Coordinates of C-alpha atoms in Angstrom, one line a residue:
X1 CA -119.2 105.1 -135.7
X2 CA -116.1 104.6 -133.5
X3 CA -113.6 101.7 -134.3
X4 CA -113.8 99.5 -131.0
X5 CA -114.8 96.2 -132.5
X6 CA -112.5 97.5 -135.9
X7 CA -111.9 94.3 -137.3
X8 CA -114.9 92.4 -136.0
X9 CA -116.9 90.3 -139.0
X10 CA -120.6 89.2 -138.4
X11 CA -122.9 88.0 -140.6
X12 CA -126.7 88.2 -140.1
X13 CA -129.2 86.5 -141.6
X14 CA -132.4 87.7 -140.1
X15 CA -135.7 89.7 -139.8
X16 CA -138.2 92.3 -138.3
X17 CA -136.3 93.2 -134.8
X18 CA -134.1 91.3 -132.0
X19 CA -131.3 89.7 -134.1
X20 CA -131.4 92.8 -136.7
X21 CA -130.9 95.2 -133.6
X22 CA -128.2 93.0 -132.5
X23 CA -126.2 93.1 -135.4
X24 CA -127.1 97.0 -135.7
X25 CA -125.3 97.3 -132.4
X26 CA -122.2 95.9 -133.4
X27 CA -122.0 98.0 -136.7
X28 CA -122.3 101.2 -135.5
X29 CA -119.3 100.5 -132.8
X30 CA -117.3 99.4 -135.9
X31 CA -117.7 95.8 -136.8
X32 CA -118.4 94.6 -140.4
X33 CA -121.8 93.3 -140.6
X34 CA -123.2 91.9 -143.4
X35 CA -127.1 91.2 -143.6
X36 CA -128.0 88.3 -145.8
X37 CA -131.9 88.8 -147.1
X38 CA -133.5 86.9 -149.4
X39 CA -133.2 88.0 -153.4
X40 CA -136.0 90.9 -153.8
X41 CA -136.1 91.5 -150.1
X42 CA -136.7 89.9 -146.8
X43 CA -140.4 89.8 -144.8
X44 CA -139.2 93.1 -143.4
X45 CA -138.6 94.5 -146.4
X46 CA -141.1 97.1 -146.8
X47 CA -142.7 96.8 -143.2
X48 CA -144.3 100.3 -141.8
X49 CA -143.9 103.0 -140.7
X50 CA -142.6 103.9 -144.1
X51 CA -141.5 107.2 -146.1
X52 CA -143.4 108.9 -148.5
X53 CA -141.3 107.4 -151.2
X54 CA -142.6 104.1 -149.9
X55 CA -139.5 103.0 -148.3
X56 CA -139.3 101.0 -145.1
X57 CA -137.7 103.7 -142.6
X58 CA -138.6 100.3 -140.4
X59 CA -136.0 98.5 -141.8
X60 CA -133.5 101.7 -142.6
X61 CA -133.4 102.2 -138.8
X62 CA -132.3 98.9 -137.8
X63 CA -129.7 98.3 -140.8
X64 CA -128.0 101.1 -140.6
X65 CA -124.3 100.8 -140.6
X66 CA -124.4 97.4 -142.3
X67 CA -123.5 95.8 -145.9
X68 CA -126.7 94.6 -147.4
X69 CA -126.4 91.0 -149.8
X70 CA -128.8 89.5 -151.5
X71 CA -129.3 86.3 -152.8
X72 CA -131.7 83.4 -153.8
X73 CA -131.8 81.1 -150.4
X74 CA -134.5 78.9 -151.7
X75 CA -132.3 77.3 -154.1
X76 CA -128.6 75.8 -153.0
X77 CA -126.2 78.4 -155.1
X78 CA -127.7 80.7 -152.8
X79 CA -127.3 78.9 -149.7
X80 CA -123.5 77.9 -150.5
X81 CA -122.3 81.3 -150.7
X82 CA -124.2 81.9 -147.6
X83 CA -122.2 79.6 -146.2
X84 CA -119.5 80.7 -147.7
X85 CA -120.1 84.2 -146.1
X86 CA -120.5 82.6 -142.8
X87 CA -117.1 81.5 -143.1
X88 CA -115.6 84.0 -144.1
X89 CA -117.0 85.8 -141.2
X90 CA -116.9 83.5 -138.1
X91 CA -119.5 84.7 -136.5
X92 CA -123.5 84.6 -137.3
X93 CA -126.6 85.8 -135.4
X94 CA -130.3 84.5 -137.0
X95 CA -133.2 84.5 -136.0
X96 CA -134.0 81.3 -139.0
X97 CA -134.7 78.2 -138.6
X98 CA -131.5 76.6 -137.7
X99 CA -132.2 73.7 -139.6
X100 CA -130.7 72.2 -143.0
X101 CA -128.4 74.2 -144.5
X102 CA -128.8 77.0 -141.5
X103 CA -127.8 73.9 -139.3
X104 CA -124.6 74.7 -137.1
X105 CA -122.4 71.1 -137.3
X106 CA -123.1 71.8 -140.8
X107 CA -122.2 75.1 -140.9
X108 CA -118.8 74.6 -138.7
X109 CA -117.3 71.6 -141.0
X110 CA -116.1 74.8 -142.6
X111 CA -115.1 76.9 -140.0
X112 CA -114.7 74.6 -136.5
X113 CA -114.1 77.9 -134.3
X114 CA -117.8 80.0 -136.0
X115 CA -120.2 81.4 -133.5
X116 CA -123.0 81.2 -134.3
X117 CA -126.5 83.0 -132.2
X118 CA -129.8 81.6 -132.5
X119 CA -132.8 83.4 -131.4
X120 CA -135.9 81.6 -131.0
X121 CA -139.4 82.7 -129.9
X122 CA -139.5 80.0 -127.2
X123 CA -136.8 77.9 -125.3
X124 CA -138.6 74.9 -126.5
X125 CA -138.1 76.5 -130.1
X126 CA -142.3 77.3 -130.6
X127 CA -143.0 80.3 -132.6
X128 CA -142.9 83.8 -131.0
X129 CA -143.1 87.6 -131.0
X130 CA -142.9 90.7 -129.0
X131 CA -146.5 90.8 -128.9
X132 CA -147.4 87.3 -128.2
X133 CA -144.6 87.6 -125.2
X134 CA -146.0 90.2 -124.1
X135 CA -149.6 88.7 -123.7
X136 CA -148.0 85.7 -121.9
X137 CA -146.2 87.7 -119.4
X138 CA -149.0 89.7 -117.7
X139 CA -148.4 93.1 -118.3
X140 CA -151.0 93.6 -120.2
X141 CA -153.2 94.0 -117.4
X142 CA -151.3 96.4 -115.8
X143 CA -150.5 98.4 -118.4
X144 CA -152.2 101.9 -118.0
X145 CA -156.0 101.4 -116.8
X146 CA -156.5 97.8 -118.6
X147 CA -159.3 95.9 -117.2
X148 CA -159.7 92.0 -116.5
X149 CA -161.7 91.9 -119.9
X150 CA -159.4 94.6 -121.8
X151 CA -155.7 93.7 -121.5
X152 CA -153.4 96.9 -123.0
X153 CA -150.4 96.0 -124.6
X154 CA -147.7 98.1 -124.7
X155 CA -146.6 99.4 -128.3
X156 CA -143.0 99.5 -127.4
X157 CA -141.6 96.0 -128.5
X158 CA -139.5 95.8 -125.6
X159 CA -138.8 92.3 -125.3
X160 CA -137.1 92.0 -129.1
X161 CA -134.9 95.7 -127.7
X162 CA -133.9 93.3 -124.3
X163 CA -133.3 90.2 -126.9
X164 CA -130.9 91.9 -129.5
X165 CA -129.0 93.9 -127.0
X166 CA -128.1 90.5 -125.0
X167 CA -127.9 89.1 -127.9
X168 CA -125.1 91.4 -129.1
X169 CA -123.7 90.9 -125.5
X170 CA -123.6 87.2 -126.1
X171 CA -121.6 87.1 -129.1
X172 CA -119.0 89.6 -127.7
X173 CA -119.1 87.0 -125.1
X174 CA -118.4 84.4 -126.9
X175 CA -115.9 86.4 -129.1
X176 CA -113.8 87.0 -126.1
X177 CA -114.2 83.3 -125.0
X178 CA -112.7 82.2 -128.5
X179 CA -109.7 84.5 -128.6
X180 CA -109.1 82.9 -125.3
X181 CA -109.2 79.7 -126.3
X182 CA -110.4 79.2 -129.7
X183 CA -113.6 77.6 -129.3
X184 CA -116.3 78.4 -131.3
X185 CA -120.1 77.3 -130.3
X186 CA -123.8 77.5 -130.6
X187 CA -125.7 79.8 -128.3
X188 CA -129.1 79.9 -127.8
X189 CA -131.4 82.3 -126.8
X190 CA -134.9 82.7 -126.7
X191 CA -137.2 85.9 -127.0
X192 CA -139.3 84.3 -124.5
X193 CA -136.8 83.6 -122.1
X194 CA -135.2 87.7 -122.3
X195 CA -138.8 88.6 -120.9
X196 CA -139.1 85.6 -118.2
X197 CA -135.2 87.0 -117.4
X198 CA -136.2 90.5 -117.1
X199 CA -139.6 89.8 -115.0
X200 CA -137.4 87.8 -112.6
X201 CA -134.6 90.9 -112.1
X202 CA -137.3 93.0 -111.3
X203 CA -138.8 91.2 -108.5
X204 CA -142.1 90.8 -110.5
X205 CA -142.0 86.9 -110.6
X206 CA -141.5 86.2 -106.8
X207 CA -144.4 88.8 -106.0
X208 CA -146.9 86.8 -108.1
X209 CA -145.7 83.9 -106.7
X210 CA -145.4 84.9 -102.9
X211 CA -148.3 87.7 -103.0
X212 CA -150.2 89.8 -102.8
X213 CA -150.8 90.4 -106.7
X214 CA -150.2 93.6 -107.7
X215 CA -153.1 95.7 -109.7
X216 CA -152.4 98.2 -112.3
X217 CA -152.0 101.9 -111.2
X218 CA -152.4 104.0 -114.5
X219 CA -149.7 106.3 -114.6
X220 CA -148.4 105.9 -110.6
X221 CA -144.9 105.0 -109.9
X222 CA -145.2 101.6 -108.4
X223 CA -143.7 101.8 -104.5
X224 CA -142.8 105.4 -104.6
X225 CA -144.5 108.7 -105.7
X226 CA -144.9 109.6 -108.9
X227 CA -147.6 110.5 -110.8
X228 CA -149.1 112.4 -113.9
X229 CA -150.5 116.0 -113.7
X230 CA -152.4 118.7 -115.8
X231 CA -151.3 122.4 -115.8
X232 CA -153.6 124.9 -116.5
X233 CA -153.7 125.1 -120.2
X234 CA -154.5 121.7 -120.7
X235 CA -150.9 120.2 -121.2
X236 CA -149.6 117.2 -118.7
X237 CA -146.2 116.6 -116.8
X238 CA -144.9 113.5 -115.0
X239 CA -143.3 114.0 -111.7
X240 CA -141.4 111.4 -109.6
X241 CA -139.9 111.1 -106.3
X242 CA -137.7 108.3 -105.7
X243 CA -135.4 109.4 -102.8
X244 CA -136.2 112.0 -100.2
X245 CA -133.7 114.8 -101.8
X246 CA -136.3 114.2 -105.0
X247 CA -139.0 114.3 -102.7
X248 CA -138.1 117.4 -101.0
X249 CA -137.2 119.3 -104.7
X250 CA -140.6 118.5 -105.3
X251 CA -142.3 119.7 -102.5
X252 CA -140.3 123.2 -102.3
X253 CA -140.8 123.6 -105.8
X254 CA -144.7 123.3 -105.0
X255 CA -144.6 124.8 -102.0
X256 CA -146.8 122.1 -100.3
X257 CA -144.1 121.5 -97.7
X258 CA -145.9 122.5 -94.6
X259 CA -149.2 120.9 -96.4
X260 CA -147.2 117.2 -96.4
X261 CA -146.5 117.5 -93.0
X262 CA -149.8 117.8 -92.1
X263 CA -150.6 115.3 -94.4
X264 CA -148.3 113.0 -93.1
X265 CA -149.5 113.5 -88.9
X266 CA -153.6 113.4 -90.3
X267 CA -152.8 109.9 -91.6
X268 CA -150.2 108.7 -89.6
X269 CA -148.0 107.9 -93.0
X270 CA -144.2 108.9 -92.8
X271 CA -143.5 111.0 -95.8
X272 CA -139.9 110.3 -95.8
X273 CA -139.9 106.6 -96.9
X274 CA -141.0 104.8 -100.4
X275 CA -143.8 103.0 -98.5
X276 CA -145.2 106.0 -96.9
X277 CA -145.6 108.3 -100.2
X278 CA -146.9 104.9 -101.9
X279 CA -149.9 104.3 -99.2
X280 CA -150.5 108.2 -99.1
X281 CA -150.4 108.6 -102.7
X282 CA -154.0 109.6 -103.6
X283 CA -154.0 112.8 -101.3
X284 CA -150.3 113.8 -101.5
X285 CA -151.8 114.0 -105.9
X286 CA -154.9 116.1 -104.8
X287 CA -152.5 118.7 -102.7
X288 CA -150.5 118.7 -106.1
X289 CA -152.7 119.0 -108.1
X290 CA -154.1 122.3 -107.0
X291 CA -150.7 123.4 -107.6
X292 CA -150.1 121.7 -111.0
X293 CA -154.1 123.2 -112.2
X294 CA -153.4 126.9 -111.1
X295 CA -150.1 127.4 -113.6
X296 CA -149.3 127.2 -117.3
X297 CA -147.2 124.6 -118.2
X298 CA -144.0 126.9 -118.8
X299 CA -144.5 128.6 -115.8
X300 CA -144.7 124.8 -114.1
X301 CA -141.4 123.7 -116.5
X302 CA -139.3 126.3 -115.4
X303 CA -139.9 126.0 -111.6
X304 CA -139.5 122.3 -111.6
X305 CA -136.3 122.4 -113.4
X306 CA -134.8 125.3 -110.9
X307 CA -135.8 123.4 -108.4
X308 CA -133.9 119.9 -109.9
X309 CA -137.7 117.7 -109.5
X310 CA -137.5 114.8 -111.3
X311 CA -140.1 115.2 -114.4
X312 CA -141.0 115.4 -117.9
X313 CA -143.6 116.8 -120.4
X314 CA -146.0 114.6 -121.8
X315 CA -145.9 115.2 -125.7
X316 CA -146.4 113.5 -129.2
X317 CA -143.5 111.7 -130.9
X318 CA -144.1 114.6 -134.0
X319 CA -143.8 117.4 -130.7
X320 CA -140.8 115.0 -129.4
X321 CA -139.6 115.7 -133.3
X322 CA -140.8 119.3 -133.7
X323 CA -139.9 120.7 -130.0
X324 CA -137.6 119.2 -128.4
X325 CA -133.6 120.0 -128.4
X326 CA -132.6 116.8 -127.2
X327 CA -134.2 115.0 -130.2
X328 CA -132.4 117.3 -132.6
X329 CA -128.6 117.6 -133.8
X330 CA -128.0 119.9 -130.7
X331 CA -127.7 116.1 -129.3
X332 CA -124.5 114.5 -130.6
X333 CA -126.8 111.2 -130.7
X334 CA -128.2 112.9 -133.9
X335 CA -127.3 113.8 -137.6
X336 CA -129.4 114.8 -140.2
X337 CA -128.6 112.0 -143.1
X338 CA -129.6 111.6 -146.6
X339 CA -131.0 107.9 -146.6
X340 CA -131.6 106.1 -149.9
X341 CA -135.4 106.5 -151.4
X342 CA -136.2 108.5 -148.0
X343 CA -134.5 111.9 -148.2
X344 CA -132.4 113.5 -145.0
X345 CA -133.9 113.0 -141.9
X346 CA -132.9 112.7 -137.8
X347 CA -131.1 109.6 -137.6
X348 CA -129.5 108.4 -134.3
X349 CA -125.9 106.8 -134.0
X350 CA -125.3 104.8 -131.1
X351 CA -126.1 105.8 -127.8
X352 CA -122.3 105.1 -126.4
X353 CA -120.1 107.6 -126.0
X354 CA -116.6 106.2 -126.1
X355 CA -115.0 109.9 -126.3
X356 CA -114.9 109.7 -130.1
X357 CA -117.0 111.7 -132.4
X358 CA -119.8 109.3 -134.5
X359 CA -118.7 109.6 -137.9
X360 CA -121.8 109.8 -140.6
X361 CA -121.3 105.8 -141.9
X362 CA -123.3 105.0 -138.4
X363 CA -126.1 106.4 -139.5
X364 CA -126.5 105.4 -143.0
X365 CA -128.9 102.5 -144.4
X366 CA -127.5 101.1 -147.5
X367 CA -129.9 100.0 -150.2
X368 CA -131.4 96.8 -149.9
X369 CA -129.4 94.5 -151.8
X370 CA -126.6 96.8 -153.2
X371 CA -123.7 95.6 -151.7
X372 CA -124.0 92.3 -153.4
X373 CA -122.0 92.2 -156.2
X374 CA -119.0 94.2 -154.3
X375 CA -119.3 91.9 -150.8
X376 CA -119.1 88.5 -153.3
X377 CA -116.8 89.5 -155.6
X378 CA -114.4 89.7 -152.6
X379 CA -114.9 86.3 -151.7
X380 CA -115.2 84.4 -154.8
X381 CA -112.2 82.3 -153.5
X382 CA -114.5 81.2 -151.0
X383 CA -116.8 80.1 -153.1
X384 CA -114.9 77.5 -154.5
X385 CA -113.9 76.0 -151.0
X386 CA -117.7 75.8 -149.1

């Protein structure tokens, strides 16, 4: 944890994803977040994958770094001292129902400066998740080899990662704006809208729109070269090309230099461009491939990586786990931490490196609710003024 946003209070009332990953953000560069759930545990509570204690390691990953309360929200005691929370805090991100006692103008008669982020599924505030998003946006049926009649979602919910990392943005934003001028306010953001956002900075909106459609292309870099390969003993890299200095690291490393030129003058294709390796994808991969098939894949490893080619090893998440040094604490992303009802295991602190080392309190889940008692019983004057 460093101490950049040391002095920073949020509160976060919330579930499953987006607004928890937000508030996550924020915690483990150093601000005081405290998660409201309901008493007994939120609808994340024990979601999977879990440990073989039974705990959520779900939830542990995205709360780490946080104060966990609990308290009865169905019933008004419960909601004042929300409230009271909220005040305390300034600043709230939820991804509730903003309605009765979650309401903002209610919320602010308290506090007139709060900020306070909403996340919806839908900018017309309809119901929404990662996986219905995704079936809206199209991707499905370009994902991998999906068919008209068999759509493939991905499992990465990367529409709630875009939502709760602008979302963390947004209240910095806001933050910033308030220091400046001491205005509070509501924003609004929808999950819906982060993937409509995203779709429209990639270009991927105006080619539907102006055409030609695109089709999916399994595992092919779209508008460049890159592709998947087997080695000889069965295992599979991906290689890419995106510039010609990549392109020509792969092609000495291969030795299929003199082969792409001939390639290049028998279909009248210039290799040096995007648009050339793109439209002479399919044989450039069969010259490759003969080199990729002919070597064992730590043969193939350590001449791609003399040779600076863009690429990676296809491998499990237990192999990612078991194998690799850059998941491990050789990575200063990592520490090995005791987490409550789960035992020690690799936990991540946050990927920013501001030049100061990640102290173990970014990387630790507190127990679901224990903070309760000591979190109120600092704010009992509070209490008596919400």
């Amino acid at each position: 944890m460093t101490d950049i946003l040391k002095g920073l209070k949020l509160v976060e009332i919330s579930a499953f994803i987006a607004a928890p990953l937000a508030g996550l953000s924020l915690a483990q560069m150093g601000a005081e977040v405290i998660r409201i759930d309901q008493r007994g545990g939120g609808p994340d509570a024990a979601r999977w994958p879990l440990s073989p204690e039974g705990e959520s390691l779900y939830w542990q990953g995205l709360n780490k770094a946080k104060r966990s309360v609990q308290l009865d929200l169905r019933h008004e005691d419960g909601q004042r001292t929300a409230r009271a929370l909220v005040q305390d805090a300034g600043m709230l991100v939820t991804n509730r129902p903003d309605t009765g006692w979650l309401d903002y103008d209610r919320l602010r008669e308290h506090r007139p400066d709060l900020i306070m982020l909403a996340i919806r599924g839908t900018h017309d505030g309809r119901g929404a998740i990662d996986y219905t998003i995704q079936a809206r946006t199209g991707l499905p049926f370009l994902t991998g080899r999906a068919r008209a009649d068999a759509p493939v979602n991905q499992m990465l919910p990367a529409w709630d990662a875009v939502c709760g990392l602008l979302a963390a943005s947004g209240l910095l934003a806001a933050e910033r704006r308030r220091r400046e001028t001491g205005m509070g306010g509501l924003i609004e953001l929808s999950l819906e809208d982060c993937a409509l956002w995203m779709l429209g900075n990639l270009g991927m909106l105006a080619e539907a729109e102006l055409g030609p459609a695109r089709q999916p292309t399994g595992n092919d870099v779209f508008g460049a070269f890159g592709s998947d390969f087997a080695t000889r003993d069965g295992r599979r890299v991906m290689v890419a090309a995106l510039s010609n200095r990549q392109w020509h690291a792969l092609t000495e490393a291969t030795g299929t230099t003199d082969a792409m030129d001939h390639l290049a003058r028998a279909f009248d294709v210039d290799l040096t461009t995007d648009a050339g390796r793109w439209t002479a994808r399919e044989p450039i991969k069969l010259r490759l491939a003969q080199w990729f098939s002919a070597r064992d894949h730590a043969s193939v490893a350590a001449t791609l990586t003399r040779h600076r080619v863009l690429w990676g090893p296809y491998q499990t998440i237990t192999e990612l786990v078991r194998d690799d040094p850059t998941c491990s604490e050789a990575n200063p992303l990592f520490a090995r931490v005791a987490q409550p009802g789960a035992g020690a295991y690799l936990t991540p602190g946050i990927p920013l490196d501001f030049g100061t080392p990640r102290s173990p309190a970014s990387r630790q889940a507190h127990p679901q609710g224990a903070d309760t008692d000591d979190v109120l019983s600092r704010l009992r004057p509070l209490f008596a003024q919400s």
